[in-house]
mmCIF file of C-alpha atoms in Angstrom:
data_model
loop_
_atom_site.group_PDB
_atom_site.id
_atom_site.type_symbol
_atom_site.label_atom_id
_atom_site.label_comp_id
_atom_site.label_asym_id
_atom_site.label_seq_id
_atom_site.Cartn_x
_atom_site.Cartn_y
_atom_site.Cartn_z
ATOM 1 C CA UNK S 1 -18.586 -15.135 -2.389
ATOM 2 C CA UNK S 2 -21.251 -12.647 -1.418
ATOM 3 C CA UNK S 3 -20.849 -10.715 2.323
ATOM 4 C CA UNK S 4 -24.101 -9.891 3.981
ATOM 5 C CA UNK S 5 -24.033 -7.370 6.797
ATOM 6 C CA UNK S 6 -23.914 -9.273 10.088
ATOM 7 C CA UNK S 7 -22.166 -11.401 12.385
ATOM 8 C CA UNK S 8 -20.751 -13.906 10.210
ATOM 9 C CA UNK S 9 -19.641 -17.757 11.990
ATOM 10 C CA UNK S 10 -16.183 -18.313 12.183
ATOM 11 C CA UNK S 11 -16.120 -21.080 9.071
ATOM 12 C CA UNK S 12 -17.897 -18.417 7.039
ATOM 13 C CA UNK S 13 -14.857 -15.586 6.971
ATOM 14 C CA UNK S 14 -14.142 -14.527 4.166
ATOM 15 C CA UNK S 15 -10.335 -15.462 3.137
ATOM 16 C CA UNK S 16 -8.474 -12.437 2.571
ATOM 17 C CA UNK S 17 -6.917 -13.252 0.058
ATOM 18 C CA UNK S 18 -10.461 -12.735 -1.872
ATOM 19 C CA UNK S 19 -10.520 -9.144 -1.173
ATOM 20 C CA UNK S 20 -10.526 -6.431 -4.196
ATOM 21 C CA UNK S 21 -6.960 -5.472 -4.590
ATOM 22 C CA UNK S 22 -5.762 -2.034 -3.214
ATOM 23 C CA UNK S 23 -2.341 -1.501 -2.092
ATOM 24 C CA UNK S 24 -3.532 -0.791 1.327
ATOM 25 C CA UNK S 25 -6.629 -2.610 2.216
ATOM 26 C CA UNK S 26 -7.691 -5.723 3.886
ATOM 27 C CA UNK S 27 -11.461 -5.616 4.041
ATOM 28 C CA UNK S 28 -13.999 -7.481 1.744
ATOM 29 C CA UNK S 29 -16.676 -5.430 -0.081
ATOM 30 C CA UNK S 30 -20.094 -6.140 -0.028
ATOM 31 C CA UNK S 31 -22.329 -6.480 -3.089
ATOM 32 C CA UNK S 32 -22.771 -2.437 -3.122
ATOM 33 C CA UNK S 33 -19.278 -1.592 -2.664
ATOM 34 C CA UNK S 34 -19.312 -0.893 1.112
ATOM 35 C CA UNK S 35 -16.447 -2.288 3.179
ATOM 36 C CA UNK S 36 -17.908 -4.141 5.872
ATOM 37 C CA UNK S 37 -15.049 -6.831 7.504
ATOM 38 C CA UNK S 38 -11.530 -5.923 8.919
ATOM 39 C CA UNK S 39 -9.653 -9.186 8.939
ATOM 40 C CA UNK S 40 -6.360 -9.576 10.740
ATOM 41 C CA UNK S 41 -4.173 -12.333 12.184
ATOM 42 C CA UNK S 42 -1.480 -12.337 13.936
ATOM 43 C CA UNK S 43 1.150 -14.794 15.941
ATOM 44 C CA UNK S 44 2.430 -14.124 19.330
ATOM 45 C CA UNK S 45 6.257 -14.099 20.160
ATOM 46 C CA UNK S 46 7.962 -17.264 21.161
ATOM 47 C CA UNK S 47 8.866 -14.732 24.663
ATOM 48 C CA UNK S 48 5.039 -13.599 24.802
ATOM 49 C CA UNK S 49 3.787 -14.216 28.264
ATOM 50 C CA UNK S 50 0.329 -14.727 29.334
ATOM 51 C CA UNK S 51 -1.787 -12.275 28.757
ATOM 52 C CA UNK S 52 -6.001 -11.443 28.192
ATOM 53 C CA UNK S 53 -6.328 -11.869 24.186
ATOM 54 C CA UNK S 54 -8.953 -8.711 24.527
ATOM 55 C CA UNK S 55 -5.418 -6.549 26.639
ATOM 56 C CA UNK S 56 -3.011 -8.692 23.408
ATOM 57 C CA UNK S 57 -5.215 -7.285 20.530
ATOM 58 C CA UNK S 58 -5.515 -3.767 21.532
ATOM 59 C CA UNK S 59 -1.213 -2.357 21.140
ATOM 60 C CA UNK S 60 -1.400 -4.379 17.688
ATOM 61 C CA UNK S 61 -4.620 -3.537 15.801
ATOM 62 C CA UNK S 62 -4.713 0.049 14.500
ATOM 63 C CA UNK S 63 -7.527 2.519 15.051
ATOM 64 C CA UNK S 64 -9.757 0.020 17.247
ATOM 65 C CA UNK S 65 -11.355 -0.261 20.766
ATOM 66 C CA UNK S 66 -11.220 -2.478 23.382
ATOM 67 C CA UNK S 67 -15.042 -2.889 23.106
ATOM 68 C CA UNK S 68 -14.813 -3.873 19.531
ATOM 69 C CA UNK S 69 -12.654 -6.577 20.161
ATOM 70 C CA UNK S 70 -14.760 -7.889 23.307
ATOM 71 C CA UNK S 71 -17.683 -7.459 21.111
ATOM 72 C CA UNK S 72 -15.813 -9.590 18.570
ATOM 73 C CA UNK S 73 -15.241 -12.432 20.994
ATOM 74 C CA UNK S 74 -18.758 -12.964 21.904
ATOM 75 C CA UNK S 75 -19.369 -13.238 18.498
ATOM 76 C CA UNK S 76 -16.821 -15.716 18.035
ATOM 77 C CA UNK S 77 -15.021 -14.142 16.028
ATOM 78 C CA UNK S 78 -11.741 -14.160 17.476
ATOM 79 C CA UNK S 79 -9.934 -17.592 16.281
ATOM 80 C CA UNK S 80 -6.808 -18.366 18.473
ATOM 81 C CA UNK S 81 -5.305 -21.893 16.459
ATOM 82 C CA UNK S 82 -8.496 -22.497 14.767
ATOM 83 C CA UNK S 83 -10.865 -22.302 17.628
ATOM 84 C CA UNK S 84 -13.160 -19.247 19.312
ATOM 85 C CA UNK S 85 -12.136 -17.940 22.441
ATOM 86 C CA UNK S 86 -13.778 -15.235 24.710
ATOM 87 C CA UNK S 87 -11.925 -11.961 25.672
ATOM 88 C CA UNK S 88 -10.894 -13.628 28.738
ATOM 89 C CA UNK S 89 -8.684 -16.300 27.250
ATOM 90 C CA UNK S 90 -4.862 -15.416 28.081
ATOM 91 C CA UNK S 91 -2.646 -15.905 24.689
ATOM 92 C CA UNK S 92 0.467 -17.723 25.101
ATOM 93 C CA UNK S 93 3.770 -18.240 23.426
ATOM 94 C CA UNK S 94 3.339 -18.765 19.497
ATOM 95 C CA UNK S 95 -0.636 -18.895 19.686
ATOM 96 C CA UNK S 96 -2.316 -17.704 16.109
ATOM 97 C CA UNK S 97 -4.729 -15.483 16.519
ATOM 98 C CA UNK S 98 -7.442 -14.185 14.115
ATOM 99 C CA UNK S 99 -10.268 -11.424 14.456
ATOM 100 C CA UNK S 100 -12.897 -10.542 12.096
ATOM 101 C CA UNK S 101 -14.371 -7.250 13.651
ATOM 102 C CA UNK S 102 -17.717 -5.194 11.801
ATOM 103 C CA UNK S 103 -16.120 -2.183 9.990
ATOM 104 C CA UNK S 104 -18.021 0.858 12.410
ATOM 105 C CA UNK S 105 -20.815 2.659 10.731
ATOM 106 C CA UNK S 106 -19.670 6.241 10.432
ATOM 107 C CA UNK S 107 -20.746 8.896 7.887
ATOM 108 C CA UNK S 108 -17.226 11.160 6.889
ATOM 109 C CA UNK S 109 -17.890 14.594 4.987
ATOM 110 C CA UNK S 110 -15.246 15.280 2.267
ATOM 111 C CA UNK S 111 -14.763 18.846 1.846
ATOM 112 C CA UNK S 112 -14.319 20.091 -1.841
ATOM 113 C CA UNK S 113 -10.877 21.552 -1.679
ATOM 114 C CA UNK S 114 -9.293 23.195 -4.722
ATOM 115 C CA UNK S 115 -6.235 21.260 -4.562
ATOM 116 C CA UNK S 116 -4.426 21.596 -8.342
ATOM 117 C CA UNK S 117 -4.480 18.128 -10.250
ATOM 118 C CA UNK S 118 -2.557 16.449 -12.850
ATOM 119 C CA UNK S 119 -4.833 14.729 -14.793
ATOM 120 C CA UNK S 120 -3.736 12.905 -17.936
ATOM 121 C CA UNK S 121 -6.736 11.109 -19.328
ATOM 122 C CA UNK S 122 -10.390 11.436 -18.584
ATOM 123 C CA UNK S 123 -13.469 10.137 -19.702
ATOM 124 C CA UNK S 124 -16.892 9.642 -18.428
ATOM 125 C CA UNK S 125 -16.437 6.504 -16.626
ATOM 126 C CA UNK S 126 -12.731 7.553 -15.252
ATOM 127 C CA UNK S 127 -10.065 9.711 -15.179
ATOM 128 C CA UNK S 128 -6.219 8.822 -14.371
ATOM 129 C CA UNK S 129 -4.013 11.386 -12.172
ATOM 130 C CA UNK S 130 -0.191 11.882 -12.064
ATOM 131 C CA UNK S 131 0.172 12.405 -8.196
ATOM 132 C CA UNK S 132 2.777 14.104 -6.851
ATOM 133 C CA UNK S 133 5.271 13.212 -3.592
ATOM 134 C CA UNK S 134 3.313 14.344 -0.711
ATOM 135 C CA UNK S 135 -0.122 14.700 -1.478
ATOM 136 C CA UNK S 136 -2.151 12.598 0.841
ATOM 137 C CA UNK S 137 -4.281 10.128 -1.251
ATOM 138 C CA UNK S 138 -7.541 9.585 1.516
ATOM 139 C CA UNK S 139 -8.770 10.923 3.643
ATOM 140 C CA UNK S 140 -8.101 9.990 7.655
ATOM 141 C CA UNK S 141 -5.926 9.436 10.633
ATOM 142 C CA UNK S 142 -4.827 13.148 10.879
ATOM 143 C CA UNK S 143 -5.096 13.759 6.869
ATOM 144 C CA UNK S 144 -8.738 14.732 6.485
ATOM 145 C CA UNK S 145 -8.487 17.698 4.270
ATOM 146 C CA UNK S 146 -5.637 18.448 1.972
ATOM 147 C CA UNK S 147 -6.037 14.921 0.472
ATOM 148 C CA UNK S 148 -6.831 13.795 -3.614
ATOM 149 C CA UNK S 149 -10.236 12.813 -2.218
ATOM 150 C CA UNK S 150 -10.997 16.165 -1.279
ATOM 151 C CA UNK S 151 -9.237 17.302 -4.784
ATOM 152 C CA UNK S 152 -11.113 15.132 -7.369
ATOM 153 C CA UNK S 153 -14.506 16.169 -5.065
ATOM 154 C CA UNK S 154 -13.996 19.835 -5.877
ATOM 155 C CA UNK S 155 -12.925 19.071 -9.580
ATOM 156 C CA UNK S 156 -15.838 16.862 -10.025
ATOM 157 C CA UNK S 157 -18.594 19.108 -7.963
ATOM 158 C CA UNK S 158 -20.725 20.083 -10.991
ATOM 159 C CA UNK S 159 -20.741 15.930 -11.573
ATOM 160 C CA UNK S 160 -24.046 14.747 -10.201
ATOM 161 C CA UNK S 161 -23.188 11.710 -10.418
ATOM 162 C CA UNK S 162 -20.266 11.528 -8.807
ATOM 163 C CA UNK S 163 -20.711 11.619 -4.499
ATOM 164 C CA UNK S 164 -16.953 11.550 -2.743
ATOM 165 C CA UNK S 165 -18.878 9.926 0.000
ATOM 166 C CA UNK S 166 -20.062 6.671 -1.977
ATOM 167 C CA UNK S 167 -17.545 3.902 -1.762
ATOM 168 C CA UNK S 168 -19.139 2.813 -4.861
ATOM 169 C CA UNK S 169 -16.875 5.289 -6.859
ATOM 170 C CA UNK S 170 -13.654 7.177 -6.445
ATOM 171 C CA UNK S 171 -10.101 5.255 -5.461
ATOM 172 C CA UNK S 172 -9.918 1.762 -7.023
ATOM 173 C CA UNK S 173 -6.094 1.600 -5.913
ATOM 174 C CA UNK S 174 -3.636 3.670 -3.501
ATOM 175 C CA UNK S 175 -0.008 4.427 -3.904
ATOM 176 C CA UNK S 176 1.482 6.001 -0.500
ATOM 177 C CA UNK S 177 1.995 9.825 0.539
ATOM 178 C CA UNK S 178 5.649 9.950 -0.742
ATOM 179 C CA UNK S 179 5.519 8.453 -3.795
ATOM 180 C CA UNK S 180 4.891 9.669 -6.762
ATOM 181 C CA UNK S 181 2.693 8.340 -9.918
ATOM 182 C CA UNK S 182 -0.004 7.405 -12.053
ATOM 183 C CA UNK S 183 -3.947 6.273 -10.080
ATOM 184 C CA UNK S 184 -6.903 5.382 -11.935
ATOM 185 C CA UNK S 185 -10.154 7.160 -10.497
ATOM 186 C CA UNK S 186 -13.925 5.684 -11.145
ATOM 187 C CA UNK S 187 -16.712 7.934 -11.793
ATOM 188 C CA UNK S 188 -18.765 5.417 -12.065
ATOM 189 C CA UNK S 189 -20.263 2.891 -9.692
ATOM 190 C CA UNK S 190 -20.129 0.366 -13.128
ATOM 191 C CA UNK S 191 -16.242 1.772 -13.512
ATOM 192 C CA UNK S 192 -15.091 0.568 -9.978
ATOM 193 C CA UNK S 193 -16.210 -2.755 -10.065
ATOM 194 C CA UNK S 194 -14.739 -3.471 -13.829
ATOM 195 C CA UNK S 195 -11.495 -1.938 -12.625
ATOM 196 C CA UNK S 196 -10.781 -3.577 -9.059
ATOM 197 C CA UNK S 197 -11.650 -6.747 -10.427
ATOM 198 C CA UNK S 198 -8.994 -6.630 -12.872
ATOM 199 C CA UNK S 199 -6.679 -5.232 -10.085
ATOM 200 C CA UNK S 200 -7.933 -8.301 -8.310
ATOM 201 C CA UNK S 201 -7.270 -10.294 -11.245
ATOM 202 C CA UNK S 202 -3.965 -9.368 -11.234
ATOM 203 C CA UNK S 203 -4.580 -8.031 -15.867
ATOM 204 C CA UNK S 204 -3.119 -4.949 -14.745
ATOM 205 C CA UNK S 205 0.013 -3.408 -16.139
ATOM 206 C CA UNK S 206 2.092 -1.550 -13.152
ATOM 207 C CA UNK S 207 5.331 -0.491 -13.682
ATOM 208 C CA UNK S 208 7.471 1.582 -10.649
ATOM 209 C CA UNK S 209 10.881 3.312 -10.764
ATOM 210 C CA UNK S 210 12.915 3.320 -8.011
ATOM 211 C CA UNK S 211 16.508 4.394 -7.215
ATOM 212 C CA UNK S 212 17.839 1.494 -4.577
ATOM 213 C CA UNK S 213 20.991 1.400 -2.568
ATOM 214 C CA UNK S 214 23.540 -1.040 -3.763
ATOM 215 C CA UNK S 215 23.451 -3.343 -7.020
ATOM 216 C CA UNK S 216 21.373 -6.714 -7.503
ATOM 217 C CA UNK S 217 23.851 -9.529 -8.146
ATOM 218 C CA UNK S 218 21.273 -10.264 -10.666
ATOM 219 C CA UNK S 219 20.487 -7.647 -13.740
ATOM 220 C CA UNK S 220 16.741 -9.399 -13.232
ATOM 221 C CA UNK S 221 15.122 -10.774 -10.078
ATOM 222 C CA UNK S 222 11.751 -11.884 -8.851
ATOM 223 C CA UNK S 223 10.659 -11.090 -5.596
ATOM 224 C CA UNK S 224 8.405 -13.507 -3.906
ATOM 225 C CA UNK S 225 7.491 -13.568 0.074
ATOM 226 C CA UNK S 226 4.375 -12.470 1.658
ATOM 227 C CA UNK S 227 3.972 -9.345 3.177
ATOM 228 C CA UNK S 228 2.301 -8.406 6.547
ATOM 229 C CA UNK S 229 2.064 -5.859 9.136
ATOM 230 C CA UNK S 230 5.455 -6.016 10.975
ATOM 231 C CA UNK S 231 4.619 -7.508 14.364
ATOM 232 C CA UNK S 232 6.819 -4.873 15.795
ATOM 233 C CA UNK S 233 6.208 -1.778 14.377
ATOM 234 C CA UNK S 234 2.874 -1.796 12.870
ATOM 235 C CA UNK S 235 3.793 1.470 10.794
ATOM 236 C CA UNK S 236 5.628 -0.697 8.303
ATOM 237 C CA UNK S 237 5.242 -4.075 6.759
ATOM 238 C CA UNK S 238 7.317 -7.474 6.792
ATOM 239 C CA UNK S 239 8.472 -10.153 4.380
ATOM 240 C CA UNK S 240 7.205 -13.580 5.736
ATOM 241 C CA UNK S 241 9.469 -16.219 3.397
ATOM 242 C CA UNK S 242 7.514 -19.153 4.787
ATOM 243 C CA UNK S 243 4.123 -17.472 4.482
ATOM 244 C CA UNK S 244 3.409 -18.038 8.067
ATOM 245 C CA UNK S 245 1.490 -14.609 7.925
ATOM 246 C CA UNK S 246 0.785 -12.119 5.440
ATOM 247 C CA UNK S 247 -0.583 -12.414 1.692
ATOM 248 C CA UNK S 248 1.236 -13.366 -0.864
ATOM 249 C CA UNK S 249 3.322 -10.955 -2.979
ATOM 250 C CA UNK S 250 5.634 -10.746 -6.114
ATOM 251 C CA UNK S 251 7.774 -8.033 -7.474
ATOM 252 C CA UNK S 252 9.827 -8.738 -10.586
ATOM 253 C CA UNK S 253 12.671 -5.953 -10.907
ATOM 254 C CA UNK S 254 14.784 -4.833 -13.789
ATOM 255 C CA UNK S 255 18.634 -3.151 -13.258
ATOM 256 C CA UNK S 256 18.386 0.008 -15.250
ATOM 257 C CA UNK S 257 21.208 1.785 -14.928
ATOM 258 C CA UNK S 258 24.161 1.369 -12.423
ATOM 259 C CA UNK S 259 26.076 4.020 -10.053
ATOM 260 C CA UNK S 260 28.433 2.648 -8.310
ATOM 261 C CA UNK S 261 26.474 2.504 -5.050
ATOM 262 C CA UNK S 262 23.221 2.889 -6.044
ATOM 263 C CA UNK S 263 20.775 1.469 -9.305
ATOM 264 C CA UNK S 264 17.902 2.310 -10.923
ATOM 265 C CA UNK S 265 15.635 0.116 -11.428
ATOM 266 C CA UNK S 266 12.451 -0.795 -13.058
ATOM 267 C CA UNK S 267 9.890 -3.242 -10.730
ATOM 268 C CA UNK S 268 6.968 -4.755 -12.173
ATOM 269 C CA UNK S 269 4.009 -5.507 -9.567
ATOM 270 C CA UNK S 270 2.266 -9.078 -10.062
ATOM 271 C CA UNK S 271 0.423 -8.355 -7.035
ATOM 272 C CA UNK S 272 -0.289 -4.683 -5.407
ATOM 273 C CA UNK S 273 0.344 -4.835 -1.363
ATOM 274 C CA UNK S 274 0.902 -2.199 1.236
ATOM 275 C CA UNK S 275 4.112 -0.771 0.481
ATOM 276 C CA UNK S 276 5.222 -3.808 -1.347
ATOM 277 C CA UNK S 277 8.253 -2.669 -3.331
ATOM 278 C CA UNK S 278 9.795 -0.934 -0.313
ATOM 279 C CA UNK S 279 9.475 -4.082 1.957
ATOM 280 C CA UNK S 280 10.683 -6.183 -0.950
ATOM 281 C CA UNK S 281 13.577 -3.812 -1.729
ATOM 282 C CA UNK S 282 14.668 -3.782 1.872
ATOM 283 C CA UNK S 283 14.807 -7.999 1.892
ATOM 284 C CA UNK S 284 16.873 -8.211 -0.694
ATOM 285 C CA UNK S 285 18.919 -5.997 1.073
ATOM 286 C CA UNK S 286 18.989 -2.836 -1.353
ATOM 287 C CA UNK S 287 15.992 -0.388 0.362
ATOM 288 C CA UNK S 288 14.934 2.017 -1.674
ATOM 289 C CA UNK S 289 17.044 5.451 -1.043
ATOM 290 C CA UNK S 290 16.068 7.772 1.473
ATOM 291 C CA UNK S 291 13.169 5.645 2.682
ATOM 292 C CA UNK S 292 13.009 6.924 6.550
ATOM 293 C CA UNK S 293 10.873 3.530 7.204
ATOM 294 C CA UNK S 294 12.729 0.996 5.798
ATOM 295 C CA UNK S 295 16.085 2.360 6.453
ATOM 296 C CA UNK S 296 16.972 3.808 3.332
ATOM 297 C CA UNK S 297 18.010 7.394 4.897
ATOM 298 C CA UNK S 298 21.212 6.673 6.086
ATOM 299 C CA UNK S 299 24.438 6.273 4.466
ATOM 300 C CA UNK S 300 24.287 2.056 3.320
ATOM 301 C CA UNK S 301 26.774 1.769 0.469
ATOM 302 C CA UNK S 302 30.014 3.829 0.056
ATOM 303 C CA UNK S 303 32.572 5.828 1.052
ATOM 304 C CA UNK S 304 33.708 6.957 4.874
ATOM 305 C CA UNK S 305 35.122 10.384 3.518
ATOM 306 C CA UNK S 306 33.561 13.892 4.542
ATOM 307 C CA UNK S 307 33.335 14.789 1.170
ATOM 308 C CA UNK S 308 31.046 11.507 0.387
ATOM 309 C CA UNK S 309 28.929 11.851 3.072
ATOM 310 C CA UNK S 310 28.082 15.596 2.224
ATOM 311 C CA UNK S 311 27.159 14.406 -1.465
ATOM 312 C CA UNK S 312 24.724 11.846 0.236
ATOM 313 C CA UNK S 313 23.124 14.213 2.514
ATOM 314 C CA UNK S 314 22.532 16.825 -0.563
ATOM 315 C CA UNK S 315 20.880 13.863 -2.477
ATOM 316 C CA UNK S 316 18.357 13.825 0.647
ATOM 317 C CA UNK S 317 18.095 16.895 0.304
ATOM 318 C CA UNK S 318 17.088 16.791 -3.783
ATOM 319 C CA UNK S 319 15.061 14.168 -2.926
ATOM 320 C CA UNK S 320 13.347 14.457 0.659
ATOM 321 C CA UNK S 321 11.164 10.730 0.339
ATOM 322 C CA UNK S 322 11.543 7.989 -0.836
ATOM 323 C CA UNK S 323 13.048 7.852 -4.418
ATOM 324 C CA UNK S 324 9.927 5.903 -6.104
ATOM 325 C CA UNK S 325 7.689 6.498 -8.828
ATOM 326 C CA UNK S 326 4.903 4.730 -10.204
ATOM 327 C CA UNK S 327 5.621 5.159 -13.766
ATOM 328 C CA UNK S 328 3.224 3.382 -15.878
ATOM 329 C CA UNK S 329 -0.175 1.724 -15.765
ATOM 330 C CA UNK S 330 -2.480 -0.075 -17.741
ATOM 331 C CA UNK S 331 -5.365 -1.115 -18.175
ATOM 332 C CA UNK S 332 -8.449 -2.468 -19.950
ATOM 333 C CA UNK S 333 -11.177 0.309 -20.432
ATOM 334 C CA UNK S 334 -14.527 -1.133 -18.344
ATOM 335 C CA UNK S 335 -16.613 0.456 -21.066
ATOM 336 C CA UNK S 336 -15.271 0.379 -24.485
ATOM 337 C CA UNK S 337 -13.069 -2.655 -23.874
ATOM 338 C CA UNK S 338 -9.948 -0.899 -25.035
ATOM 339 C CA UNK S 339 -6.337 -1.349 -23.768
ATOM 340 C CA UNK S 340 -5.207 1.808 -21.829
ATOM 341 C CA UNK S 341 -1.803 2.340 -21.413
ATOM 342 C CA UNK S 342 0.017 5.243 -19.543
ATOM 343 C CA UNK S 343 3.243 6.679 -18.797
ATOM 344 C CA UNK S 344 4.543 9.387 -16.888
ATOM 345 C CA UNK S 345 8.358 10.970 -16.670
ATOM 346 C CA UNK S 346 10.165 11.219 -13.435
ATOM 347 C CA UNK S 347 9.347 14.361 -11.539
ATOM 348 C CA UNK S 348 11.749 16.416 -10.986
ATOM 349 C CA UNK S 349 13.166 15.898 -7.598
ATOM 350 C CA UNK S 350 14.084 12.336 -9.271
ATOM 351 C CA UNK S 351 15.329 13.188 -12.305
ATOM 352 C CA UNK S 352 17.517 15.886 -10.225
ATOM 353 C CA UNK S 353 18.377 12.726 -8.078
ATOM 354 C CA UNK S 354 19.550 10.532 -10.572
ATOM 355 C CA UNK S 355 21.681 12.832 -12.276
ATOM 356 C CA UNK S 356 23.290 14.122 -9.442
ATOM 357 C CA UNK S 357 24.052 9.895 -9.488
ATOM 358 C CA UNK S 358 25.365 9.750 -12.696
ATOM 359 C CA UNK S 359 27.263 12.934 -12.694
ATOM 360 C CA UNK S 360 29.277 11.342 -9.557
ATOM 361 C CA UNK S 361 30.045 8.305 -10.734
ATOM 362 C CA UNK S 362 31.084 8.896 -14.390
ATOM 363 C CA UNK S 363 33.642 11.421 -12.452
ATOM 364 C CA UNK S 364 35.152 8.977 -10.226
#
């Protein structure tokens, strides 16, 4: 499907499920790499009462303005059970509600910032980065410098080929603030597109580690259920069973090692969503430990002794985030055609983590 730049009739959306995979976006690309669409639907609460769909929108889309959603509606591009509506229309109890909305034009300067990197291949079409907990991948929403955007723009300055600014290059997948791991980077327009087409294609080889509370009554599992923005708290996402919102998403796990109260395990991504392990982890009921957004930070498993509870809190305190790690990756090479194939240890807040883990339970 090809997405030209303008207001595009409601039977001509593009599905989202079409979009170039990246662990946190929704929006199609046009032919030069430029996102252009933000797609999202959501389905009021059996208790919702009426309300103006323009008044509705606004608490549950992020980063958007009234006047882009009104401006939306007279383009008929708000969809409320398959048919437009106007700003004016009041939702009611259960109503489904999509909006296609015209990303805004906006030019945003990255500033070079000499941020040390990990880099563990490079090449002149790509590179691939081992990033630690913390670091920020992109730029925005109260991270605009600090970020591995600004990093890889310093690194790459004397590259004249290679503008942070063009979408065209740069990030062909995310992994979130506080976990750690391996991300391919494009140099190259030529790169990007070869690479996010195989994420897209799912050819990809993506391998996490992840220390969970509690042990799988299965050694192996698949995950399936699709994920979406939770329509609660749209800082965290939700597994939708019945695929009554959301995109589809699988996560196949592996039981590593036990401790008693906690495993670690290995999960293999078939698909690459928005903080897809942790929401998958946390509906099986075993949330990844110390995840502050998916309830993994308090006590879940264990003892109600003093001295158990102390040992918990100084495992937060090894590991302050979420104990995950994106371990491996591979790949096919968009120029040479060669399988790439990378792996990276545990950093050390982790590896302190885990034995701290073993060391406990081998005692009891």
């Amino acid at each position: 499907m090809t997405y030209q730049e303008k207001t595009l009739p409601c039977n001509d959306w593009p599905d989202p499920e079409d979009d170039l995979e990246d662990d946190n976006g929704e929006n199609p690309l046009s032919e030069d790499g430029k996102l252009l669409y933000e797609h999202f639907r959501v389905i009021a609460d059996r208790s919702q009462t009426l309300l103006r769909i323009d008044k509705f929108l606004i608490d549950r889309l992020p980063n958007t303005s009234r006047n882009r959603i009104q401006s939306a509606a007279e383009a008929n591009c708000i969809l409320v059970n398959g048919k437009a509506v106007k700003s004016n229309y009041r939702v009611k109890p259960l109503d489904v509600i999509a909006i296609m909305m015209s990303r805004p034009r906006h030019e945003s300067e990255v500033v070079p910032e000499d941020i040390p990197l990990d880099i563990v291949y490079e090449d002149g079409e790509l590179l691939v980065v081992n990033k630690p907990a913390g670091l920020v991948v992109h730029p925005g929403h109260g991270n605009y410098q600090g970020t591995l955007v600004n990093g890889l723009a310093y690194y790459l300055k004397d590259d004249p080929q290679y503008d942070p600014k063009d979408p065209r290059v740069g990030l062909v997948h995310r992994i979130d603030k506080n976990t750690s791991g391996l991300l391919v980077i494009a140099k190259r327009p030529e790169a990007k597109t070869n690479l996010s087409l195989q994420f897209f294609n799912k050819t990809t080889q993506r391998r996490y580690v992840a220390l969970i509370w509690g042990i799988p009554k299965e050694a192996e599992g698949r995950i399936e259920g699709h994920i979406g923005r939770d329509p609660h708290d749209r800082m965290i996402m939700a597994v939708f069973p019945g695929g009554e919102q959301g995109k589809h998403a699988v996560t196949h796990y592996r039981v590593m090692e036990k401790f008693g109260y906690v495993s670690l395990v290995e999960c293999r991504l078939e698909t690459g969503r928005t903080h897809q392990i942790r929401a998958h982890m946390k509906h099986i009921g075993h949330p990844v430990f110390n995840d502050e957004r998916y309830g993994g930070n308090t006590i879940l498993k264990g003892l109600q002794s003093s001295a158990y509870k102390q040992f918990i809190h100084n495992c937060f305190d090894v590991c302050p985030r979420q104990a995950l790690h994106a371990k491996t990756l591979g790949f096919v090479h968009p120029d040479t055609g060669e399988e790439m194939f990378f792996d990276s240890g545990m950093p050390s807040d982790m590896q302190q983590l885990t034995e701290r883990w073993r060391k406990y339970y081998h005692a009891e």
